[in-house]
mmCIF file of C-alpha atoms and ligand atoms in Angstrom:
data_model
loop_
_atom_site.group_PDB
_atom_site.id
_atom_site.type_symbol
_atom_site.label_atom_id
_atom_site.label_comp_id
_atom_site.label_asym_id
_atom_site.label_seq_id
_atom_site.Cartn_x
_atom_site.Cartn_y
_atom_site.Cartn_z
ATOM 1 C CA MET A 140 0.000 0.000 0.000
ATOM 2 C CA ILE A 141 1.377 3.397 -0.982
ATOM 3 C CA PRO A 142 -0.787 6.280 0.280
ATOM 4 C CA PHE A 143 -1.163 9.404 -1.837
ATOM 5 C CA LEU A 144 0.065 11.468 1.134
ATOM 6 C CA ASP A 145 1.367 10.059 4.405
ATOM 7 C CA MET A 146 0.036 12.446 7.075
ATOM 8 C CA LYS A 147 0.576 10.156 10.085
ATOM 9 C CA SER A 148 4.358 10.272 9.683
ATOM 10 C CA VAL A 149 4.251 14.042 10.199
ATOM 11 C CA TYR A 150 3.198 13.586 13.828
ATOM 12 C CA ALA A 151 5.370 10.507 14.266
ATOM 13 C CA GLU A 152 8.501 12.457 13.271
ATOM 14 C CA LEU A 153 7.705 15.670 15.161
ATOM 15 C CA LYS A 154 5.878 14.277 18.220
ATOM 16 C CA PRO A 155 8.187 15.644 20.973
ATOM 17 C CA GLU A 156 8.238 19.172 19.504
ATOM 18 C CA LEU A 157 4.495 19.226 18.699
ATOM 19 C CA ASP A 158 3.546 17.868 22.117
ATOM 20 C CA ALA A 159 5.740 20.514 23.759
ATOM 21 C CA ALA A 160 4.020 23.218 21.666
ATOM 22 C CA TYR A 161 0.609 21.895 22.730
ATOM 23 C CA HIS A 162 1.511 21.961 26.408
ATOM 24 C CA ARG A 163 3.053 25.423 26.131
ATOM 25 C CA VAL A 164 -0.146 26.884 24.675
ATOM 26 C CA MET A 165 -2.504 24.999 27.002
ATOM 27 C CA GLU A 166 -0.564 26.102 30.055
ATOM 28 C CA SER A 167 -0.402 29.722 28.852
ATOM 29 C CA GLY A 168 -4.189 30.048 29.048
ATOM 30 C CA TRP A 169 -4.107 32.353 25.984
ATOM 31 C CA PHE A 170 -5.527 31.075 22.678
ATOM 32 C CA VAL A 171 -6.150 33.869 20.162
ATOM 33 C CA LEU A 172 -3.691 36.585 18.997
ATOM 34 C CA GLY A 173 -0.817 36.208 21.393
ATOM 35 C CA LYS A 174 2.871 35.381 21.675
ATOM 36 C CA GLU A 175 2.837 32.279 19.438
ATOM 37 C CA VAL A 176 1.183 34.092 16.526
ATOM 38 C CA GLU A 177 3.585 37.029 16.934
ATOM 39 C CA ALA A 178 6.590 34.704 16.988
ATOM 40 C CA PHE A 179 5.382 32.681 13.998
ATOM 41 C CA GLU A 180 4.697 35.863 12.037
ATOM 42 C CA ALA A 181 8.251 37.097 12.671
ATOM 43 C CA GLU A 182 9.794 33.726 11.827
ATOM 44 C CA TYR A 183 7.735 33.185 8.677
ATOM 45 C CA ALA A 184 8.382 36.725 7.400
ATOM 46 C CA ALA A 185 12.116 36.123 7.896
ATOM 47 C CA PHE A 186 11.837 32.787 6.073
ATOM 48 C CA CYS A 187 10.038 34.337 3.088
ATOM 49 C CA GLY A 188 12.231 37.439 3.086
ATOM 50 C CA THR A 189 9.427 39.959 3.646
ATOM 51 C CA LYS A 190 9.057 42.742 6.198
ATOM 52 C CA HIS A 191 5.674 41.520 7.455
ATOM 53 C CA CYS A 192 3.612 38.385 7.921
ATOM 54 C CA VAL A 193 0.004 38.593 9.118
ATOM 55 C CA GLY A 194 -1.497 35.329 10.399
ATOM 56 C CA LEU A 195 -5.048 34.639 9.200
ATOM 57 C CA ALA A 196 -7.664 31.910 9.487
ATOM 58 C CA ASN A 197 -7.076 30.202 6.111
ATOM 59 C CA GLY A 198 -5.701 30.640 2.603
ATOM 60 C CA LEU A 199 -8.961 31.672 0.956
ATOM 61 C CA GLU A 200 -9.386 34.571 3.390
ATOM 62 C CA ALA A 201 -5.719 35.512 2.942
ATOM 63 C CA LEU A 202 -6.441 36.058 -0.767
ATOM 64 C CA GLU A 203 -9.776 37.755 -0.109
ATOM 65 C CA LEU A 204 -8.518 40.117 2.607
ATOM 66 C CA VAL A 205 -5.680 41.353 0.384
ATOM 67 C CA LEU A 206 -8.237 42.341 -2.265
ATOM 68 C CA ARG A 207 -10.417 43.950 0.437
ATOM 69 C CA ALA A 208 -7.415 45.819 1.840
ATOM 70 C CA TRP A 209 -6.762 47.219 -1.649
ATOM 71 C CA ASP A 210 -10.451 48.261 -1.777
ATOM 72 C CA LEU A 211 -11.136 46.183 -4.874
ATOM 73 C CA GLY A 212 -14.782 45.516 -5.617
ATOM 74 C CA PRO A 213 -17.501 45.791 -8.263
ATOM 75 C CA GLY A 214 -16.176 47.160 -11.557
ATOM 76 C CA ASP A 215 -12.576 46.134 -10.853
ATOM 77 C CA GLU A 216 -11.021 43.334 -12.889
ATOM 78 C CA VAL A 217 -8.571 40.783 -11.480
ATOM 79 C CA ILE A 218 -6.530 38.536 -13.769
ATOM 80 C CA VAL A 219 -6.346 34.946 -12.536
ATOM 81 C CA PRO A 220 -5.341 31.578 -14.033
ATOM 82 C CA SER A 221 -8.031 29.549 -15.814
ATOM 83 C CA ASN A 222 -6.083 26.540 -14.502
ATOM 84 C CA THR A 223 -6.235 26.743 -10.710
ATOM 85 C CA TYR A 224 -8.022 25.554 -7.614
ATOM 86 C CA ILE A 225 -11.405 27.266 -7.278
ATOM 87 C CA ALA A 226 -10.354 29.102 -4.067
ATOM 88 C CA THR A 227 -8.340 31.591 -6.136
ATOM 89 C CA TRP A 228 -11.495 32.553 -8.047
ATOM 90 C CA LEU A 229 -13.681 32.544 -4.904
ATOM 91 C CA ALA A 230 -11.546 35.304 -3.346
ATOM 92 C CA ILE A 231 -12.246 37.581 -6.309
ATOM 93 C CA SER A 232 -15.983 36.941 -6.372
ATOM 94 C CA ALA A 233 -16.137 37.367 -2.575
ATOM 95 C CA VAL A 234 -15.223 41.061 -2.930
ATOM 96 C CA GLY A 235 -17.524 41.487 -5.947
ATOM 97 C CA ALA A 236 -14.705 42.089 -8.446
ATOM 98 C CA THR A 237 -14.669 40.652 -11.978
ATOM 99 C CA ILE A 238 -12.783 37.432 -12.682
ATOM 100 C CA VAL A 239 -10.637 37.618 -15.835
ATOM 101 C CA PRO A 240 -9.257 34.123 -16.500
ATOM 102 C CA VAL A 241 -6.035 33.695 -18.470
ATOM 103 C CA GLU A 242 -4.862 30.375 -19.924
ATOM 104 C CA PRO A 243 -1.742 28.465 -18.807
ATOM 105 C CA THR A 244 1.434 27.930 -20.803
ATOM 106 C CA PRO A 245 1.076 24.897 -23.114
ATOM 107 C CA GLY A 246 1.446 21.807 -20.898
ATOM 108 C CA GLY A 247 0.840 24.023 -17.859
ATOM 109 C CA PRO A 248 0.443 24.354 -15.101
ATOM 110 C CA ASN A 249 0.874 28.104 -14.552
ATOM 111 C CA ILE A 250 -0.550 31.280 -16.083
ATOM 112 C CA ASP A 251 1.058 32.251 -19.414
ATOM 113 C CA PRO A 252 2.534 35.775 -19.111
ATOM 114 C CA ASP A 253 2.353 36.180 -22.896
ATOM 115 C CA ARG A 254 -1.441 35.933 -22.664
ATOM 116 C CA ILE A 255 -1.817 38.345 -19.748
ATOM 117 C CA ALA A 256 -1.153 41.523 -21.770
ATOM 118 C CA ALA A 257 -4.155 40.857 -24.045
ATOM 119 C CA ALA A 258 -6.430 40.522 -20.985
ATOM 120 C CA ILE A 259 -5.477 43.898 -19.459
ATOM 121 C CA THR A 260 -8.110 46.645 -19.774
ATOM 122 C CA ARG A 261 -8.631 50.080 -18.175
ATOM 123 C CA ARG A 262 -10.514 48.325 -15.353
ATOM 124 C CA THR A 263 -7.737 45.836 -14.528
ATOM 125 C CA LYS A 264 -6.454 46.377 -10.979
ATOM 126 C CA ALA A 265 -4.534 43.251 -10.039
ATOM 127 C CA ILE A 266 -2.946 40.009 -11.205
ATOM 128 C CA MET A 267 -3.253 36.925 -9.018
ATOM 129 C CA PRO A 268 -0.712 34.332 -10.197
ATOM 130 C CA VAL A 269 -0.827 30.869 -8.615
ATOM 131 C CA HIS A 270 2.276 28.740 -8.061
ATOM 132 C CA LEU A 271 0.399 25.543 -8.835
ATOM 133 C CA TYR A 272 1.775 22.191 -7.607
ATOM 134 C CA GLY A 273 4.663 24.081 -5.932
ATOM 135 C CA GLU A 274 6.045 25.240 -9.271
ATOM 136 C CA PRO A 275 6.658 29.005 -9.341
ATOM 137 C CA ALA A 276 4.821 31.064 -11.948
ATOM 138 C CA ASP A 277 6.934 33.315 -14.175
ATOM 139 C CA MET A 278 7.070 36.185 -11.669
ATOM 140 C CA GLU A 279 9.681 38.229 -13.546
ATOM 141 C CA ALA A 280 7.493 38.499 -16.634
ATOM 142 C CA ILE A 281 4.380 39.090 -14.513
ATOM 143 C CA GLY A 282 6.136 41.740 -12.415
ATOM 144 C CA ALA A 283 7.290 43.569 -15.548
ATOM 145 C CA LEU A 284 3.727 43.629 -16.963
ATOM 146 C CA ALA A 285 2.304 44.800 -13.627
ATOM 147 C CA ALA A 286 4.865 47.608 -13.392
ATOM 148 C CA ARG A 287 4.149 48.749 -16.966
ATOM 149 C CA HIS A 288 0.377 48.889 -16.363
ATOM 150 C CA GLY A 289 0.353 49.999 -12.701
ATOM 151 C CA LEU A 290 -1.220 46.782 -11.412
ATOM 152 C CA LYS A 291 -0.976 45.069 -8.020
ATOM 153 C CA VAL A 292 0.261 41.485 -7.819
ATOM 154 C CA VAL A 293 -0.896 39.037 -5.152
ATOM 155 C CA GLU A 294 0.695 35.603 -5.298
ATOM 156 C CA ASP A 295 -1.338 32.522 -4.350
ATOM 157 C CA VAL A 296 1.403 30.665 -2.434
ATOM 158 C CA ALA A 297 -0.924 27.983 -1.007
ATOM 159 C CA GLN A 298 0.986 25.179 -2.787
ATOM 160 C CA ALA A 299 4.476 26.677 -2.909
ATOM 161 C CA GLN A 300 5.832 27.579 0.548
ATOM 162 C CA GLY A 301 9.613 27.726 0.253
ATOM 163 C CA ALA A 302 9.779 27.701 -3.559
ATOM 164 C CA LYS A 303 12.137 30.193 -5.212
ATOM 165 C CA VAL A 304 12.544 32.210 -8.386
ATOM 166 C CA ARG A 305 16.214 33.025 -8.993
ATOM 167 C CA GLY A 306 16.955 32.523 -5.300
ATOM 168 C CA ARG A 307 14.048 34.617 -3.958
ATOM 169 C CA ARG A 308 11.156 32.976 -2.132
ATOM 170 C CA THR A 309 7.592 32.913 -3.371
ATOM 171 C CA GLY A 310 5.481 35.160 -1.149
ATOM 172 C CA ALA A 311 8.108 37.904 -1.577
ATOM 173 C CA LEU A 312 7.804 38.230 -5.364
ATOM 174 C CA GLY A 313 4.687 40.414 -5.639
ATOM 175 C CA ASP A 314 2.998 43.147 -3.576
ATOM 176 C CA ALA A 315 1.550 40.452 -1.331
ATOM 177 C CA GLY A 316 1.682 36.678 -0.951
ATOM 178 C CA ALA A 317 -1.307 34.681 0.311
ATOM 179 C CA HIS A 318 -0.439 31.430 2.107
ATOM 180 C CA SER A 319 -2.534 28.481 3.242
ATOM 181 C CA PHE A 320 -1.580 26.172 6.087
ATOM 182 C CA PHE A 321 -4.258 23.557 5.363
ATOM 183 C CA PRO A 322 -2.889 20.265 6.789
ATOM 184 C CA SER A 323 -1.839 18.795 3.420
ATOM 185 C CA LYS A 324 0.167 21.845 2.254
ATOM 186 C CA ASN A 325 3.985 21.799 2.403
ATOM 187 C CA ILE A 326 3.809 23.620 5.741
ATOM 188 C CA GLY A 327 0.513 22.472 7.205
ATOM 189 C CA ALA A 328 -1.238 23.172 10.483
ATOM 190 C CA PHE A 329 -3.337 20.579 12.325
ATOM 191 C CA GLY A 330 -6.495 22.376 11.362
ATOM 192 C CA ASP A 331 -6.916 25.542 9.251
ATOM 193 C CA GLY A 332 -4.528 28.456 8.997
ATOM 194 C CA GLY A 333 -3.301 31.102 6.576
ATOM 195 C CA ALA A 334 -1.160 34.210 6.277
ATOM 196 C CA VAL A 335 -0.214 37.142 4.080
ATOM 197 C CA THR A 336 3.409 38.149 3.576
ATOM 198 C CA THR A 337 4.285 41.635 2.324
ATOM 199 C CA ASP A 338 6.815 44.474 2.506
ATOM 200 C CA ASP A 339 3.979 47.026 2.504
ATOM 201 C CA ASP A 340 3.501 48.573 5.991
ATOM 202 C CA ALA A 341 0.047 49.978 5.199
ATOM 203 C CA LEU A 342 -1.224 46.683 3.776
ATOM 204 C CA ALA A 343 0.006 44.731 6.810
ATOM 205 C CA GLU A 344 -1.626 47.204 9.188
ATOM 206 C CA ARG A 345 -4.955 47.110 7.290
ATOM 207 C CA LEU A 346 -4.909 43.291 7.337
ATOM 208 C CA ARG A 347 -4.352 43.292 11.120
ATOM 209 C CA VAL A 348 -7.451 45.475 11.458
ATOM 210 C CA LEU A 349 -9.535 43.496 8.946
ATOM 211 C CA ARG A 350 -8.778 40.112 10.584
ATOM 212 C CA ASN A 351 -10.029 41.377 13.956
ATOM 213 C CA TYR A 352 -13.556 42.789 13.317
ATOM 214 C CA GLY A 353 -12.097 45.949 11.806
ATOM 215 C CA SER A 354 -10.600 46.876 15.151
ATOM 216 C CA ARG A 355 -7.112 47.991 16.193
ATOM 217 C CA VAL A 356 -8.007 48.980 19.752
ATOM 218 C CA LYS A 357 -10.427 46.656 21.590
ATOM 219 C CA TYR A 358 -14.095 47.656 21.109
ATOM 220 C CA VAL A 359 -13.197 50.507 18.762
ATOM 221 C CA ASN A 360 -14.201 49.524 15.216
ATOM 222 C CA LEU A 361 -12.726 51.412 12.272
ATOM 223 C CA GLU A 362 -14.481 49.387 9.574
ATOM 224 C CA ARG A 363 -16.645 46.292 9.075
ATOM 225 C CA GLY A 364 -14.042 43.549 9.329
ATOM 226 C CA TYR A 365 -13.857 39.792 9.617
ATOM 227 C CA ASN A 366 -13.008 37.247 12.237
ATOM 228 C CA SER A 367 -10.049 35.687 10.408
ATOM 229 C CA ARG A 368 -7.257 34.979 12.866
ATOM 230 C CA LEU A 369 -4.606 32.322 13.053
ATOM 231 C CA ASP A 370 -4.966 30.829 16.531
ATOM 232 C CA GLU A 371 -2.210 30.315 19.091
ATOM 233 C CA MET A 372 -2.267 26.515 18.974
ATOM 234 C CA GLN A 373 -1.889 26.380 15.182
ATOM 235 C CA ALA A 374 0.807 29.077 15.273
ATOM 236 C CA ALA A 375 2.749 27.052 17.862
ATOM 237 C CA PHE A 376 2.476 23.934 15.659
ATOM 238 C CA LEU A 377 3.451 25.918 12.560
ATOM 239 C CA ARG A 378 6.667 27.109 14.255
ATOM 240 C CA VAL A 379 7.651 23.440 14.598
ATOM 241 C CA ARG A 380 6.756 22.766 10.957
ATOM 242 C CA LEU A 381 8.608 25.873 9.733
ATOM 243 C CA ALA A 382 11.868 24.689 11.293
ATOM 244 C CA LYS A 383 11.603 21.609 9.026
ATOM 245 C CA LEU A 384 10.222 23.207 5.880
ATOM 246 C CA ASP A 385 13.429 23.458 3.836
ATOM 247 C CA GLU A 386 14.539 19.979 4.848
ATOM 248 C CA TRP A 387 11.177 18.423 4.033
ATOM 249 C CA ASN A 388 10.970 20.276 0.714
ATOM 250 C CA GLU A 389 14.410 18.861 -0.070
ATOM 251 C CA ARG A 390 13.080 15.354 0.587
ATOM 252 C CA ARG A 391 10.200 16.087 -1.816
ATOM 253 C CA ARG A 392 12.805 17.151 -4.388
ATOM 254 C CA LEU A 393 14.514 13.770 -4.085
ATOM 255 C CA VAL A 394 11.185 11.994 -4.641
ATOM 256 C CA ALA A 395 10.508 14.161 -7.718
ATOM 257 C CA ALA A 396 14.004 13.552 -9.106
ATOM 258 C CA ARG A 397 13.492 9.811 -8.701
ATOM 259 C CA TYR A 398 10.142 10.002 -10.549
ATOM 260 C CA ASP A 399 11.825 12.054 -13.320
ATOM 261 C CA ASP A 400 14.494 9.390 -13.634
ATOM 262 C CA LYS A 401 12.244 6.317 -13.495
ATOM 263 C CA LEU A 402 9.460 7.719 -15.705
ATOM 264 C CA ALA A 403 11.690 9.138 -18.446
ATOM 265 C CA GLY A 404 11.011 8.079 -22.013
ATOM 266 C CA ILE A 405 7.532 6.584 -21.633
ATOM 267 C CA ALA A 406 5.542 7.422 -24.778
ATOM 268 C CA GLY A 407 2.303 9.287 -24.069
ATOM 269 C CA LEU A 408 3.365 10.362 -20.570
ATOM 270 C CA GLY A 409 4.015 14.067 -19.948
ATOM 271 C CA LEU A 410 6.325 14.816 -17.016
ATOM 272 C CA PRO A 411 6.605 18.117 -15.119
ATOM 273 C CA ARG A 412 8.984 20.528 -16.867
ATOM 274 C CA VAL A 413 10.768 22.965 -14.590
ATOM 275 C CA PRO A 414 12.007 26.266 -16.051
ATOM 276 C CA GLN A 415 15.701 26.844 -15.376
ATOM 277 C CA TRP A 416 14.957 29.943 -13.243
ATOM 278 C CA ALA A 417 12.594 28.089 -10.897
ATOM 279 C CA GLU A 418 13.120 26.075 -7.707
ATOM 280 C CA PRO A 419 9.836 24.232 -7.156
ATOM 281 C CA VAL A 420 8.862 22.569 -3.863
ATOM 282 C CA TRP A 421 6.876 19.652 -5.311
ATOM 283 C CA HIS A 422 3.623 20.080 -3.440
ATOM 284 C CA LEU A 423 2.390 17.633 -6.062
ATOM 285 C CA TYR A 424 4.079 15.559 -8.760
ATOM 286 C CA VAL A 425 1.673 15.751 -11.679
ATOM 287 C CA VAL A 426 1.939 13.764 -14.913
ATOM 288 C CA ARG A 427 -0.234 14.084 -18.019
ATOM 289 C CA THR A 428 -1.654 11.204 -20.043
ATOM 290 C CA LYS A 429 -4.562 10.495 -22.372
ATOM 291 C CA ARG A 430 -4.829 7.073 -20.707
ATOM 292 C CA ARG A 431 -5.534 8.411 -17.223
ATOM 293 C CA ALA A 432 -8.472 6.119 -16.465
ATOM 294 C CA ASP A 433 -6.371 2.982 -17.219
ATOM 295 C CA LEU A 434 -3.553 4.326 -15.082
ATOM 296 C CA VAL A 435 -5.765 5.121 -12.083
ATOM 297 C CA LYS A 436 -7.262 1.621 -12.265
ATOM 298 C CA ALA A 437 -3.839 -0.072 -12.469
ATOM 299 C CA LEU A 438 -2.467 1.966 -9.555
ATOM 300 C CA GLU A 439 -5.577 1.301 -7.469
ATOM 301 C CA LYS A 440 -5.243 -2.447 -8.048
ATOM 302 C CA ARG A 441 -1.739 -2.322 -6.537
ATOM 303 C CA GLY A 442 -2.888 -0.243 -3.545
ATOM 304 C CA ILE A 443 -1.310 2.981 -4.826
ATOM 305 C CA GLY A 444 -3.135 6.259 -4.202
ATOM 306 C CA SER A 445 -3.484 8.969 -6.849
ATOM 307 C CA LEU A 446 -5.620 12.099 -7.181
ATOM 308 C CA ILE A 447 -6.680 14.551 -9.897
ATOM 309 C CA HIS A 448 -5.843 18.242 -9.369
ATOM 310 C CA TYR A 449 -8.324 19.276 -10.671
ATOM 311 C CA PRO A 450 -10.966 17.325 -12.589
ATOM 312 C CA ILE A 451 -13.213 20.339 -13.366
ATOM 313 C CA PRO A 452 -11.769 23.810 -14.081
ATOM 314 C CA PRO A 453 -13.444 26.669 -12.169
ATOM 315 C CA HIS A 454 -15.240 28.081 -15.243
ATOM 316 C CA LEU A 455 -17.104 24.776 -15.751
ATOM 317 C CA GLN A 456 -18.191 24.485 -12.106
ATOM 318 C CA GLN A 457 -21.856 24.989 -11.289
ATOM 319 C CA ALA A 458 -20.696 27.613 -8.773
ATOM 320 C CA TYR A 459 -19.718 29.807 -11.748
ATOM 321 C CA ALA A 460 -22.569 28.912 -14.104
ATOM 322 C CA GLU A 461 -23.737 32.536 -14.028
ATOM 323 C CA LEU A 462 -20.511 33.658 -15.732
ATOM 324 C CA GLY A 463 -21.828 31.831 -18.825
ATOM 325 C CA LEU A 464 -18.476 30.304 -19.816
ATOM 326 C CA PRO A 465 -19.338 27.112 -21.732
ATOM 327 C CA LYS A 466 -17.043 24.182 -22.504
ATOM 328 C CA GLY A 467 -14.442 25.401 -24.984
ATOM 329 C CA SER A 468 -14.021 28.822 -23.334
ATOM 330 C CA TYR A 469 -10.619 27.888 -21.865
ATOM 331 C CA PRO A 470 -9.441 24.883 -23.902
ATOM 332 C CA LEU A 471 -5.951 24.642 -22.361
ATOM 333 C CA ALA A 472 -7.336 24.457 -18.819
ATOM 334 C CA GLU A 473 -9.955 21.962 -20.017
ATOM 335 C CA GLU A 474 -7.322 19.809 -21.730
ATOM 336 C CA LEU A 475 -5.226 19.701 -18.543
ATOM 337 C CA ALA A 476 -8.273 18.782 -16.449
ATOM 338 C CA GLU A 477 -8.758 15.751 -18.718
ATOM 339 C CA ALA A 478 -5.113 14.629 -18.595
ATOM 340 C CA VAL A 479 -3.495 15.441 -15.232
ATOM 341 C CA LEU A 480 -2.795 12.846 -12.561
ATOM 342 C CA SER A 481 -1.047 13.486 -9.229
ATOM 343 C CA LEU A 482 1.184 10.624 -8.045
ATOM 344 C CA PRO A 483 2.011 9.828 -4.403
ATOM 345 C CA MET A 484 4.341 12.521 -3.043
ATOM 346 C CA GLY A 485 5.565 13.746 0.309
ATOM 347 C CA PRO A 486 8.574 14.119 2.593
ATOM 348 C CA HIS A 487 7.985 10.647 4.059
ATOM 349 C CA MET A 488 7.752 8.734 0.798
ATOM 350 C CA PRO A 489 10.521 6.117 0.511
ATOM 351 C CA LEU A 490 12.391 6.041 -2.810
ATOM 352 C CA ASP A 491 11.662 2.342 -3.323
ATOM 353 C CA ALA A 492 7.952 3.220 -3.199
ATOM 354 C CA VAL A 493 8.611 5.720 -6.025
ATOM 355 C CA ASP A 494 10.206 2.894 -8.005
ATOM 356 C CA GLU A 495 7.150 0.706 -7.429
ATOM 357 C CA VAL A 496 4.760 3.438 -8.635
ATOM 358 C CA ALA A 497 6.962 4.058 -11.686
ATOM 359 C CA ASN A 498 7.022 0.348 -12.542
ATOM 360 C CA VAL A 499 3.224 0.116 -12.504
ATOM 361 C CA ILE A 500 3.003 3.182 -14.759
ATOM 362 C CA ARG A 501 5.585 1.816 -17.200
ATOM 363 C CA GLU A 502 3.881 -1.607 -17.351
ATOM 364 C CA THR A 503 0.470 -0.012 -17.905
ATOM 365 C CA LEU A 504 1.442 2.480 -20.586
ATOM 366 C CA THR A 505 3.996 0.395 -22.495
ATOM 367 C CA GLY A 506 2.469 -3.056 -21.955
HETATM 368 C C1 PLP B 61 -5.399 25.223 -0.614
HETATM 369 C C2 PLP B 61 -5.481 26.294 -1.602
HETATM 370 C C3 PLP B 61 -6.159 27.511 -1.345
HETATM 371 C C4 PLP B 61 -7.046 27.716 -0.163
HETATM 372 O O1 PLP B 61 -6.454 27.566 1.070
HETATM 373 P P1 PLP B 61 -7.382 27.217 2.346
HETATM 374 O O2 PLP B 61 -6.453 27.406 3.502
HETATM 375 O O3 PLP B 61 -7.820 25.804 2.192
HETATM 376 O O4 PLP B 61 -8.513 28.175 2.367
HETATM 377 C C5 PLP B 61 -6.084 28.514 -2.271
HETATM 378 N N1 PLP B 61 -5.405 28.354 -3.425
HETATM 379 C C6 PLP B 61 -4.768 27.212 -3.734
HETATM 380 C C7 PLP B 61 -4.026 27.099 -5.013
HETATM 381 C C8 PLP B 61 -4.796 26.128 -2.837
HETATM 382 O O5 PLP B 61 -4.173 24.996 -3.155
#
């Protein structure tokens, strides 16, 4: 049996540190907005290379609150990948702004900068690139476009904590970076969590107000805010996870390199292609094949987990039916949705398990 993601080994490896964090918070008697959140914010900002980190309740609200803090709303357009998890789109609709999807590079997964220029209008206010599967989007090209047109850039870093573009971390490559600490992410909490990283003092301050009912001073409300706070227990756990993030990402890199090696040269199997300027963190290892159904069945028979990220692109979801974007509107995103398959991946995956998965794939597709 090879699980898609081995979550139990996370606790097994970090038990003494996580248990100590639990006891520290329980004994402190303080559970929301305190020393642990402050310490995690400082440590995570230092890790990303930004001036500020603001801890929030989850990744979706991290994206949404950045747009709110920039006062984006009805009439404003936000450019977003057609090929992404629906949460990226939900943040834009939550503030009432207009979603402007842009197709990925051929083979994907990330937004194609060459197609962004054609989508920019006088109403465009922001670009929201996603570093899908832990592979950085082309932030240099996106940054250049944003500068030329006076647009804000908010990175969706939910799948790419620790990834780099030319040595600089994701989350520090735009005006703001929105992070998710959902348990399965590269740095995951044991529950929900999120954060925004930024160098912008005013943005950080506004986010601190927005996350706490619109209040800076207790019972004095400056605006209608949210309750979107990272809690002390999750922050304490995240400090333990952060200390391991680079090391665990490195272990993911070894798994990915082994897949690259063992899956090379199989006809009809597309492997991830990493641009030379990018250091991905392999949140997922995603292959592409027209024979996905056969492959899933063969893997399942051998007790090997696999998942599809994502089977239905956002524009074809019922949730966005009112946008009136029929099948064929975003053919590259649709093509990827039909072909992608995520193989088992994680910092606890043994390399001989990678070999076993690769053997089943080779047998199935070449046999
Ligand atoms: C997980 C994820 C989110 C949402 O994060 P939550 O913490 O689950 O709200 C947003 N965007 C992408 C690309 C994600 O993978």
